[in-house]
Amino acid sequence: TDEQRILSWGGGTVRVWNAVNGEQVGFGKQHEYVNGAVFSSDGQRIVSWGSGHLGAGSKVLIWDVATSRQIGPWLKGNGALFSPDGQRILIWSSTALRIWDVANSRQIGPSMKQESVVYGVLFSSDEQHILTWHYDGTVRLWEVSSGKQIVPSMKHDGPVKGAVFFNNQQRILSWSEDGTVRVWDAASGKQSSPSMKHEDIVTGALFSTDEKLILTWSYDGTARLWDSVTGQQIGPSMKHENSFINGALFSPDGQSILTWFGDKTARLWSIWGEILISQPIIMSYRLKL
């Protein structure tokens, strides 16, 4: 949000910290176990989700940051996401998606019924559409106003780990346990370029600022760079022998890539796959994403 606060969760607690002095400024034990939490875009609210008290199952709670008080009733769900304007919350369970109005504590529109376990969701920037990805290997696009799926399911050969919109929401990028990263046409649901292939589960992907490049990383121990239009790999794979990759990030100028590995080392690469720096991770970095 304003980069002055840090939101953390663990065990049964959700907590807010002052990023300057490290002091806790709100919250405490709220669930039996917390699975996740996120700020609204204006930083005034938090939504958290996890197991409930007294056998209540998975539940979602909304909080006022200034008072640390709960807003409205608890809601049933496995996860939640604020809309870009912070006025609505998208809640998902294994069987349905629902949109909840925060101010009025009521559901907006019909529930979107799900045929497979939902792994994740994303609002479009105009809040008119919702992207979901699933255990059954599908990526699905929904219309918020009608609650209906609007293009055929986009199909991988294994559970989907994540998905994002790009190219002004005209295309969709997804990555999967089948070892592929795929680009889809949002208007038709059809794959628009050849699959980008790793040798193992793809665990993450992101775009360069100009969306011309796609950076991916996988359990195969590599990060790879791709042309977002053709799906062709650019340069050699970025690999650290005998260690898995935990994540990757473009530099602000887009000319280099930072990767970090399971053996507690980090490497800085040129976008052509040349190692610039390799060293142990000996300090924490504050990254603005």
CSV table of N, CA, C and O in Angstrom, one decimal, residues 1-6 38-45 65 288:
chain,number,residue,atom,x,y,z
A,1,THR,N,0.9,-1.2,0.0
A,1,THR,CA,0.0,0.0,0.0
A,1,THR,C,0.9,1.2,0.0
A,1,THR,O,1.5,1.6,-1.0
A,2,ASP,N,1.0,2.0,1.1
A,2,ASP,CA,1.8,3.1,1.2
A,2,ASP,C,3.3,2.8,1.6
A,2,ASP,O,4.1,3.7,1.8
A,3,GLU,N,3.6,1.5,1.7
A,3,GLU,CA,4.9,1.0,2.0
A,3,GLU,C,5.4,1.4,3.5
A,3,GLU,O,6.5,1.2,3.8
A,4,GLN,N,4.4,1.8,4.3
A,4,GLN,CA,4.7,2.1,5.7
A,4,GLN,C,4.3,1.0,6.6
A,4,GLN,O,4.7,1.0,7.8
A,5,ARG,N,3.6,0.0,6.1
A,5,ARG,CA,3.1,-1.1,6.9
A,5,ARG,C,3.4,-2.4,6.3
A,5,ARG,O,3.5,-2.5,5.0
A,6,ILE,N,3.5,-3.4,7.1
A,6,ILE,CA,3.7,-4.8,6.6
A,6,ILE,C,2.6,-5.7,7.2
A,6,ILE,O,2.3,-5.6,8.4
A,38,VAL,N,-4.6,-10.2,2.7
A,38,VAL,CA,-4.2,-9.1,1.8
A,38,VAL,C,-4.8,-7.8,2.1
A,38,VAL,O,-5.9,-7.8,2.6
A,39,PHE,N,-4.1,-6.7,1.9
A,39,PHE,CA,-4.6,-5.4,2.0
A,39,PHE,C,-5.5,-5.0,0.8
A,39,PHE,O,-5.3,-5.5,-0.3
A,40,SER,N,-6.5,-4.1,1.0
A,40,SER,CA,-7.2,-3.5,-0.1
A,40,SER,C,-6.2,-2.5,-0.7
A,40,SER,O,-5.2,-2.1,-0.1
A,41,SER,N,-6.5,-2.0,-1.9
A,41,SER,CA,-5.6,-1.1,-2.7
A,41,SER,C,-5.4,0.2,-1.9
A,41,SER,O,-4.3,0.8,-2.0
A,42,ASP,N,-6.4,0.7,-1.1
A,42,ASP,CA,-6.2,1.9,-0.4
A,42,ASP,C,-5.6,1.7,1.0
A,42,ASP,O,-5.4,2.6,1.8
A,43,GLY,N,-5.4,0.4,1.4
A,43,GLY,CA,-4.8,0.1,2.7
A,43,GLY,C,-5.7,0.2,3.9
A,43,GLY,O,-5.2,0.1,5.0
A,44,GLN,N,-7.0,0.5,3.6
A,44,GLN,CA,-7.9,0.7,4.7
A,44,GLN,C,-8.5,-0.6,5.3
A,44,GLN,O,-9.1,-0.6,6.4
A,45,ARG,N,-8.5,-1.6,4.5
A,45,ARG,CA,-9.1,-2.9,4.9
A,45,ARG,C,-8.2,-4.1,4.6
A,45,ARG,O,-7.2,-4.0,3.8
A,65,VAL,N,-8.6,-1.6,9.1
A,65,VAL,CA,-7.2,-1.5,9.6
A,65,VAL,C,-7.1,-0.5,10.7
A,65,VAL,O,-6.3,-0.8,11.7
A,288,LYS,N,10.0,-3.7,-4.5
A,288,LYS,CA,8.8,-3.0,-4.9
A,288,LYS,C,8.3,-3.7,-6.2
A,288,LYS,O,8.9,-3.5,-7.2
